[in-house]
Amino acid sequence: MDKIKEIQAKIEAKEKEGKELVKAKKFDDAEKIKAELDDLKNELKAEIMFMKDDESHSLVAQANLFSSAEALNSGRQNGQTVASFGGAQPEKKLSASKEYLNAWAKDLRGDKLNEQEREVFDKVNNEFQAAFTHTTENTGILIPDTVAAGIWKQIEEDHPLWDDVTTTRIKGNLSYTKGLGATNTKDWYDEATETEDTELQFGELNLTGCELSRSVSLSWKLRAMAVEDLVPYVQEQLATLLGQALSYAVYSGKGKPSGTETFKPEPQGIRAALAAQAEKPQIETYTSLKYENLTAAMSKIHSKYANGVTFYADNNTVWNVLANLVDQMGRPLFVADVTTGGVGRIFGRTVKVDASIDEGEILLANLGQGYKANVNQDISIVTDEHAKKRKVEYVGYAIVDGGVIDEKAFAILTDEV
């Protein structure tokens, strides 16, 4: 271990020497130092791999030390890219800083910010609001990155439908090309036969953003709770409300209004997309669910999506319908299994419970390939005071959109006539 510490000390000294040479504009000498550094780092890795003292025989110790050496060798340390000679360390986002979290939490409680806190708070939110076109209805306060990450994590844990969707975080509008099929045949040709034209047909999925807003109400008395209690409470409540809306949208969202329709824009849900198809080829109706209904639904999935299919249903449908199904030999189709991220398996495919799906309906879906979603604007929050009622409302706001990219990645079993 002494040898390792000695090499690490040499590396630090050489890095310092290299930076000084760069400042003095002695670039040729700096290049020589860089070469010496590479040799030292390789020596460090070799020493770690072949160390003989008792403590180092621990596999955990060797793994940790080797990881450190690899980080040094690749120019990374503690998950951050290490600056090269004369370069600056990457600047940490202010919205992810502890200073902003503390200032945001105090503002959440209605406490007065000191001068330093106000400076951090205003800087983050001025930049945030400048990045988007806001109105008086949607101007909000950016939630600290750590709190927002906690909200998204809880949403994903509580709602498998949203968790399994391929989600991007791109500001502004986003478009995907949807393949609608082609007119080509499977025929082969001889020399005398002219090749038939193949006409590829495409549609487009435009994710322009839909406003998502949910409110958490607290009495003034409750708002006076300690910051360490208030922040997790608001985070949990917003995650619950926003998660319900997002999961609903993935399955049942109505999409954008057209013609004389007047409803508010929502992401396009899978059920809405399948129901809009002529003759609804991806929807299988049943009266009393049987083995044949499941195989018929599986047959509707395009073969390129079949291996990634998951079954989704609400808790009642999973345990009172799917769990009691048997095949033609009387053997149970449902196998309880929590190791795959769901509650069981059917046909080797995972079964997951999601309350957003109507009772009696079963969704077969390859969400990763068949559905796209984009968070155009991350979660912000508006505080709305009600003095007469002595309460405050925390209104969570985000801009999200989503839609089906290929209907053949889905099938729905429904007991609706």
Tab-separated table of N, CA, C and O in Angstrom, residues 83-173:
chain	number	residue	atom	x	y	z
A	83	ALA	N	-10.200	17.752	-15.403
A	83	ALA	CA	-9.736	18.718	-16.386
A	83	ALA	C	-8.313	18.405	-16.812
A	83	ALA	O	-7.500	17.936	-16.034
A	84	SER	N	-7.986	18.654	-18.081
A	84	SER	CA	-6.617	18.518	-18.553
A	84	SER	C	-5.824	19.737	-18.102
A	84	SER	O	-6.374	20.666	-17.531
A	85	PHE	N	-4.523	19.739	-18.365
A	85	PHE	CA	-3.687	20.852	-17.940
A	85	PHE	C	-4.292	22.177	-18.389
A	85	PHE	O	-4.562	22.381	-19.562
A	86	GLY	N	-4.433	23.093	-17.461
A	86	GLY	CA	-4.902	24.428	-17.800
A	86	GLY	C	-6.397	24.512	-17.993
A	86	GLY	O	-6.937	25.591	-18.168
A	87	GLY	N	-7.139	23.351	-18.011
A	87	GLY	CA	-8.580	23.373	-18.219
A	87	GLY	C	-9.320	23.558	-16.921
A	87	GLY	O	-8.787	23.336	-15.835
A	88	ALA	N	-10.611	23.938	-17.015
A	88	ALA	CA	-11.422	24.152	-15.822
A	88	ALA	C	-12.257	22.916	-15.545
A	88	ALA	O	-12.639	22.189	-16.447
A	89	GLN	N	-12.520	22.655	-14.278
A	89	GLN	CA	-13.404	21.556	-13.903
A	89	GLN	C	-14.813	21.853	-14.406
A	89	GLN	O	-15.236	22.998	-14.446
A	90	PRO	N	-15.569	20.822	-14.851
A	90	PRO	CA	-16.924	21.065	-15.306
A	90	PRO	C	-17.740	21.737	-14.199
A	90	PRO	O	-17.674	21.331	-13.040
A	91	GLU	N	-18.492	22.735	-14.599
A	91	GLU	CA	-19.274	23.485	-13.622
A	91	GLU	C	-20.541	22.713	-13.261
A	91	GLU	O	-21.305	22.295	-14.128
A	92	LYS	N	-20.765	22.508	-11.987
A	92	LYS	CA	-21.949	21.803	-11.523
A	92	LYS	C	-23.171	22.680	-11.714
A	92	LYS	O	-23.136	23.886	-11.472
A	93	LYS	N	-24.267	22.070	-12.172
A	93	LYS	CA	-25.490	22.833	-12.375
A	93	LYS	C	-25.942	23.448	-11.058
A	93	LYS	O	-26.016	22.766	-10.038
A	94	LEU	N	-26.284	24.733	-11.119
A	94	LEU	CA	-26.711	25.417	-9.906
A	94	LEU	C	-28.022	24.844	-9.386
A	94	LEU	O	-28.265	24.798	-8.178
A	95	SER	N	-28.876	24.355	-10.308
A	95	SER	CA	-30.154	23.782	-9.889
A	95	SER	C	-29.979	22.464	-9.152
A	95	SER	O	-30.912	21.971	-8.513
A	96	ALA	N	-28.754	21.877	-9.245
A	96	ALA	CA	-28.475	20.629	-8.525
A	96	ALA	C	-27.702	20.879	-7.239
A	96	ALA	O	-27.345	19.932	-6.539
A	97	SER	N	-27.468	22.159	-6.914
A	97	SER	CA	-26.642	22.476	-5.757
A	97	SER	C	-27.442	22.449	-4.455
A	97	SER	O	-28.668	22.622	-4.447
A	98	LYS	N	-26.726	22.237	-3.363
A	98	LYS	CA	-27.346	22.264	-2.044
A	98	LYS	C	-27.854	23.665	-1.722
A	98	LYS	O	-28.886	23.831	-1.061
A	99	GLU	N	-27.124	24.685	-2.224
A	99	GLU	CA	-27.534	26.073	-1.970
A	99	GLU	C	-28.910	26.357	-2.563
A	99	GLU	O	-29.755	26.986	-1.921
A	100	TYR	N	-29.134	25.870	-3.797
A	100	TYR	CA	-30.443	26.112	-4.411
A	100	TYR	C	-31.531	25.297	-3.719
A	100	TYR	O	-32.651	25.777	-3.521
A	101	LEU	N	-31.208	24.066	-3.329
A	101	LEU	CA	-32.189	23.235	-2.624
A	101	LEU	C	-32.648	23.922	-1.343
A	101	LEU	O	-33.846	23.978	-1.047
A	102	ASN	N	-31.704	24.475	-0.576
A	102	ASN	CA	-32.055	25.151	0.675
A	102	ASN	C	-32.896	26.396	0.419
A	102	ASN	O	-33.879	26.661	1.129
A	103	ALA	N	-32.508	27.177	-0.612
A	103	ALA	CA	-33.257	28.394	-0.935
A	103	ALA	C	-34.666	28.043	-1.405
A	103	ALA	O	-35.647	28.687	-1.014
A	104	TRP	N	-34.776	27.009	-2.238
A	104	TRP	CA	-36.089	26.583	-2.753
A	104	TRP	C	-36.981	26.092	-1.619
A	104	TRP	O	-38.169	26.407	-1.576
A	105	ALA	N	-36.410	25.332	-0.697
A	105	ALA	CA	-37.184	24.799	0.426
A	105	ALA	C	-37.699	25.926	1.321
A	105	ALA	O	-38.839	25.884	1.797
A	106	LYS	N	-36.875	26.950	1.560
A	106	LYS	CA	-37.308	28.090	2.365
A	106	LYS	C	-38.429	28.843	1.661
A	106	LYS	O	-39.408	29.263	2.296
A	107	ASP	N	-38.309	29.002	0.345
A	107	ASP	CA	-39.373	29.664	-0.416
A	107	ASP	C	-40.654	28.846	-0.363
A	107	ASP	O	-41.758	29.398	-0.289
A	108	LEU	N	-40.511	27.533	-0.385
A	108	LEU	CA	-41.665	26.637	-0.307
A	108	LEU	C	-42.431	26.856	0.999
A	108	LEU	O	-43.663	26.806	1.043
A	109	ARG	N	-41.698	27.098	2.067
A	109	ARG	CA	-42.303	27.329	3.385
A	109	ARG	C	-42.823	28.750	3.557
A	109	ARG	O	-43.498	29.057	4.529
A	110	GLY	N	-42.486	29.614	2.610
A	110	GLY	CA	-42.877	31.003	2.734
A	110	GLY	C	-41.933	31.820	3.579
A	110	GLY	O	-42.257	32.946	3.987
A	111	ASP	N	-40.723	31.289	3.859
A	111	ASP	CA	-39.730	32.014	4.650
A	111	ASP	C	-39.017	33.045	3.779
A	111	ASP	O	-38.878	32.870	2.565
A	112	LYS	N	-38.530	34.106	4.397
A	112	LYS	CA	-37.801	35.135	3.685
A	112	LYS	C	-36.382	34.655	3.411
A	112	LYS	O	-35.710	34.115	4.282
A	113	LEU	N	-35.919	34.851	2.171
A	113	LEU	CA	-34.573	34.436	1.797
A	113	LEU	C	-33.583	35.542	2.114
A	113	LEU	O	-33.878	36.730	1.933
A	114	ASN	N	-32.385	35.156	2.557
A	114	ASN	CA	-31.350	36.162	2.747
A	114	ASN	C	-30.773	36.550	1.384
A	114	ASN	O	-31.136	35.972	0.340
A	115	GLU	N	-29.847	37.493	1.388
A	115	GLU	CA	-29.337	38.050	0.134
A	115	GLU	C	-28.667	36.983	-0.728
A	115	GLU	O	-28.887	36.915	-1.945
A	116	GLN	N	-27.868	36.131	-0.120
A	116	GLN	CA	-27.176	35.088	-0.873
A	116	GLN	C	-28.158	34.058	-1.431
A	116	GLN	O	-28.046	33.625	-2.584
A	117	GLU	N	-29.129	33.665	-0.622
A	117	GLU	CA	-30.132	32.702	-1.068
A	117	GLU	C	-30.965	33.279	-2.203
A	117	GLU	O	-31.284	32.577	-3.168
A	118	ARG	N	-31.319	34.551	-2.100
A	118	ARG	CA	-32.114	35.197	-3.132
A	118	ARG	C	-31.350	35.244	-4.458
A	118	ARG	O	-31.919	35.043	-5.531
A	119	GLU	N	-30.048	35.486	-4.381
A	119	GLU	CA	-29.223	35.551	-5.587
A	119	GLU	C	-29.209	34.195	-6.300
A	119	GLU	O	-29.389	34.120	-7.519
A	120	VAL	N	-29.003	33.117	-5.532
A	120	VAL	CA	-28.999	31.769	-6.122
A	120	VAL	C	-30.371	31.421	-6.680
A	120	VAL	O	-30.498	30.907	-7.803
A	121	PHE	N	-31.404	31.706	-5.904
A	121	PHE	CA	-32.782	31.385	-6.285
A	121	PHE	C	-33.163	32.096	-7.581
A	121	PHE	O	-33.709	31.489	-8.510
A	122	ASP	N	-32.868	33.380	-7.675
A	122	ASP	CA	-33.242	34.167	-8.859
A	122	ASP	C	-32.433	33.750	-10.080
A	122	ASP	O	-32.962	33.703	-11.195
A	123	LYS	N	-31.155	33.453	-9.883
A	123	LYS	CA	-30.307	33.065	-11.019
A	123	LYS	C	-30.825	31.793	-11.685
A	123	LYS	O	-30.948	31.725	-12.909
A	124	VAL	N	-31.151	30.786	-10.875
A	124	VAL	CA	-31.653	29.525	-11.430
A	124	VAL	C	-32.956	29.747	-12.184
A	124	VAL	O	-33.132	29.289	-13.319
A	125	ASN	N	-33.875	30.478	-11.576
A	125	ASN	CA	-35.202	30.604	-12.177
A	125	ASN	C	-35.262	31.603	-13.323
A	125	ASN	O	-36.081	31.451	-14.232
A	126	ASN	N	-34.388	32.591	-13.327
A	126	ASN	CA	-34.316	33.488	-14.482
A	126	ASN	C	-33.840	32.728	-15.707
A	126	ASN	O	-34.355	32.905	-16.814
A	127	GLU	N	-32.835	31.863	-15.515
A	127	GLU	CA	-32.337	31.048	-16.621
A	127	GLU	C	-33.392	30.046	-17.079
A	127	GLU	O	-33.574	29.813	-18.275
A	128	PHE	N	-34.088	29.459	-16.124
A	128	PHE	CA	-35.129	28.480	-16.441
A	128	PHE	C	-36.258	29.119	-17.239
A	128	PHE	O	-36.698	28.604	-18.267
A	129	GLN	N	-36.722	30.280	-16.798
A	129	GLN	CA	-37.846	30.923	-17.462
A	129	GLN	C	-37.453	31.508	-18.807
A	129	GLN	O	-38.277	31.602	-19.719
A	130	ALA	N	-36.174	31.871	-18.962
A	130	ALA	CA	-35.719	32.394	-20.248
A	130	ALA	C	-35.670	31.309	-21.315
A	130	ALA	O	-35.718	31.593	-22.514
A	131	ALA	N	-35.582	30.058	-20.869
A	131	ALA	CA	-35.460	28.935	-21.807
A	131	ALA	C	-36.793	28.538	-22.418
A	131	ALA	O	-36.840	27.789	-23.380
A	132	PHE	N	-37.905	29.040	-21.869
A	132	PHE	CA	-39.220	28.647	-22.342
A	132	PHE	C	-40.102	29.871	-22.546
A	132	PHE	O	-39.865	30.926	-21.971
A	133	THR	N	-41.127	29.685	-23.345
A	133	THR	CA	-42.127	30.732	-23.516
A	133	THR	C	-43.193	30.535	-22.453
A	133	THR	O	-43.924	29.549	-22.469
A	134	HIS	N	-43.271	31.473	-21.522
A	134	HIS	CA	-44.198	31.333	-20.404
A	134	HIS	C	-45.354	32.324	-20.516
A	134	HIS	O	-45.257	33.364	-21.149
A	135	THR	N	-46.438	31.980	-19.874
A	135	THR	CA	-47.547	32.912	-19.695
A	135	THR	C	-47.736	33.086	-18.204
A	135	THR	O	-47.076	32.451	-17.397
A	136	THR	N	-48.673	33.964	-17.825
A	136	THR	CA	-48.927	34.156	-16.394
A	136	THR	C	-49.467	32.888	-15.773
A	136	THR	O	-49.378	32.687	-14.570
A	137	GLU	N	-50.014	31.984	-16.615
A	137	GLU	CA	-50.567	30.746	-16.061
A	137	GLU	C	-49.506	29.678	-15.825
A	137	GLU	O	-49.692	28.799	-15.012
A	138	ASN	N	-48.407	29.727	-16.574
A	138	ASN	CA	-47.482	28.599	-16.446
A	138	ASN	C	-46.093	28.965	-15.931
A	138	ASN	O	-45.231	28.114	-15.861
A	139	THR	N	-45.850	30.227	-15.589
A	139	THR	CA	-44.553	30.597	-15.045
A	139	THR	C	-44.394	29.962	-13.670
A	139	THR	O	-45.202	30.189	-12.783
A	140	GLY	N	-43.341	29.178	-13.492
A	140	GLY	CA	-43.173	28.463	-12.231
A	140	GLY	C	-41.766	28.561	-11.708
A	140	GLY	O	-40.891	29.183	-12.301
A	141	ILE	N	-41.557	27.934	-10.582
A	141	ILE	CA	-40.252	27.877	-9.931
A	141	ILE	C	-39.674	26.487	-10.178
A	141	ILE	O	-40.312	25.479	-9.867
A	142	LEU	N	-38.470	26.439	-10.735
A	142	LEU	CA	-37.861	25.148	-11.046
A	142	LEU	C	-37.591	24.354	-9.777
A	142	LEU	O	-37.000	24.854	-8.827
A	143	ILE	N	-38.022	23.101	-9.781
A	143	ILE	CA	-37.758	22.208	-8.657
A	143	ILE	C	-36.289	21.783	-8.709
A	143	ILE	O	-35.766	21.477	-9.782
A	144	PRO	N	-35.596	21.775	-7.583
A	144	PRO	CA	-34.188	21.337	-7.573
A	144	PRO	C	-34.036	19.963	-8.218
A	144	PRO	O	-34.931	19.112	-8.113
A	145	ASP	N	-32.899	19.754	-8.866
A	145	ASP	CA	-32.682	18.510	-9.605
A	145	ASP	C	-32.864	17.272	-8.734
A	145	ASP	O	-33.414	16.262	-9.176
A	146	THR	N	-32.399	17.343	-7.491
A	146	THR	CA	-32.501	16.172	-6.612
A	146	THR	C	-33.956	15.854	-6.281
A	146	THR	O	-34.349	14.691	-6.204
A	147	VAL	N	-34.776	16.902	-6.074
A	147	VAL	CA	-36.193	16.695	-5.773
A	147	VAL	C	-36.918	16.184	-7.013
A	147	VAL	O	-37.733	15.249	-6.939
A	148	ALA	N	-36.621	16.787	-8.169
A	148	ALA	CA	-37.250	16.341	-9.416
A	148	ALA	C	-36.902	14.886	-9.715
A	148	ALA	O	-37.764	14.100	-10.118
A	149	ALA	N	-35.638	14.525	-9.487
A	149	ALA	CA	-35.224	13.136	-9.721
A	149	ALA	C	-35.989	12.182	-8.811
A	149	ALA	O	-36.379	11.086	-9.226
A	150	GLY	N	-36.225	12.607	-7.567
A	150	GLY	CA	-36.996	11.792	-6.641
A	150	GLY	C	-38.434	11.616	-7.089
A	150	GLY	O	-39.030	10.536	-6.947
A	151	ILE	N	-39.014	12.682	-7.641
A	151	ILE	CA	-40.387	12.604	-8.150
A	151	ILE	C	-40.470	11.624	-9.319
A	151	ILE	O	-41.334	10.742	-9.363
A	152	TRP	N	-39.553	11.771	-10.292
A	152	TRP	CA	-39.574	10.883	-11.452
A	152	TRP	C	-39.315	9.433	-11.048
A	152	TRP	O	-39.943	8.517	-11.590
A	153	LYS	N	-38.437	9.227	-10.084
A	153	LYS	CA	-38.138	7.865	-9.627
A	153	LYS	C	-39.370	7.217	-9.003
A	153	LYS	O	-39.677	6.051	-9.273
A	154	GLN	N	-40.105	7.982	-8.175
A	154	GLN	CA	-41.304	7.415	-7.564
A	154	GLN	C	-42.368	7.128	-8.608
A	154	GLN	O	-43.065	6.111	-8.541
A	155	ILE	N	-42.504	8.027	-9.590
A	155	ILE	CA	-43.473	7.813	-10.664
A	155	ILE	C	-43.168	6.504	-11.393
A	155	ILE	O	-44.057	5.701	-11.672
A	156	GLU	N	-41.888	6.296	-11.714
A	156	GLU	CA	-41.497	5.087	-12.430
A	156	GLU	C	-41.720	3.829	-11.597
A	156	GLU	O	-42.127	2.791	-12.120
A	157	GLU	N	-41.489	3.913	-10.284
A	157	GLU	CA	-41.683	2.753	-9.420
A	157	GLU	C	-43.167	2.423	-9.259
A	157	GLU	O	-43.540	1.250	-9.168
A	158	ASP	N	-44.014	3.451	-9.228
A	158	ASP	CA	-45.443	3.238	-8.986
A	158	ASP	C	-46.223	2.900	-10.244
A	158	ASP	O	-47.322	2.329	-10.158
A	159	HIS	N	-45.690	3.272	-11.415
A	159	HIS	CA	-46.469	3.139	-12.652
A	159	HIS	C	-45.637	2.473	-13.746
A	159	HIS	O	-44.901	3.150	-14.482
A	160	PRO	N	-45.744	1.152	-13.875
A	160	PRO	CA	-44.965	0.417	-14.874
A	160	PRO	C	-45.186	0.911	-16.298
A	160	PRO	O	-44.256	0.874	-17.109
A	161	LEU	N	-46.403	1.370	-16.621
A	161	LEU	CA	-46.662	1.839	-17.976
A	161	LEU	C	-45.731	2.986	-18.346
A	161	LEU	O	-45.141	3.011	-19.428
A	162	TRP	N	-45.601	3.962	-17.441
A	162	TRP	CA	-44.711	5.090	-17.722
A	162	TRP	C	-43.249	4.658	-17.657
A	162	TRP	O	-42.425	5.083	-18.464
A	163	ASP	N	-42.928	3.796	-16.729
A	163	ASP	CA	-41.543	3.361	-16.544
A	163	ASP	C	-41.008	2.643	-17.783
A	163	ASP	O	-39.832	2.770	-18.129
A	164	ASP	N	-41.871	1.888	-18.467
A	164	ASP	CA	-41.421	1.084	-19.607
A	164	ASP	C	-41.398	1.856	-20.923
A	164	ASP	O	-40.933	1.338	-21.941
A	165	VAL	N	-41.895	3.078	-20.922
A	165	VAL	CA	-41.908	3.897	-22.130
A	165	VAL	C	-40.514	4.457	-22.403
A	165	VAL	O	-39.760	4.787	-21.485
A	166	THR	N	-40.153	4.563	-23.679
A	166	THR	CA	-38.912	5.232	-24.071
A	166	THR	C	-39.131	6.737	-23.990
A	166	THR	O	-39.919	7.295	-24.747
A	167	THR	N	-38.446	7.379	-23.037
A	167	THR	CA	-38.675	8.794	-22.770
A	167	THR	C	-37.421	9.614	-23.061
A	167	THR	O	-36.318	9.234	-22.688
A	168	THR	N	-37.628	10.737	-23.731
A	168	THR	CA	-36.544	11.690	-23.965
A	168	THR	C	-36.852	12.982	-23.213
A	168	THR	O	-37.972	13.200	-22.747
A	169	ARG	N	-35.839	13.841	-23.099
A	169	ARG	CA	-36.003	15.149	-22.458
A	169	ARG	C	-35.407	16.209	-23.378
A	169	ARG	O	-34.294	16.670	-23.205
A	170	ILE	N	-36.189	16.550	-24.390
A	170	ILE	CA	-35.747	17.499	-25.411
A	170	ILE	C	-36.669	18.711	-25.395
A	170	ILE	O	-37.896	18.570	-25.497
A	171	LYS	N	-36.092	19.887	-25.265
A	171	LYS	CA	-36.890	21.110	-25.263
A	171	LYS	C	-37.490	21.340	-26.643
A	171	LYS	O	-36.854	21.102	-27.664
A	172	GLY	N	-38.723	21.842	-26.658
A	172	GLY	CA	-39.366	22.138	-27.930
A	172	GLY	C	-40.063	20.936	-28.529
A	172	GLY	O	-40.284	19.917	-27.876
A	173	ASN	N	-40.402	21.048	-29.808
A	173	ASN	CA	-41.157	20.002	-30.491
A	173	ASN	C	-40.241	18.879	-30.959
A	173	ASN	O	-39.071	19.095	-31.271
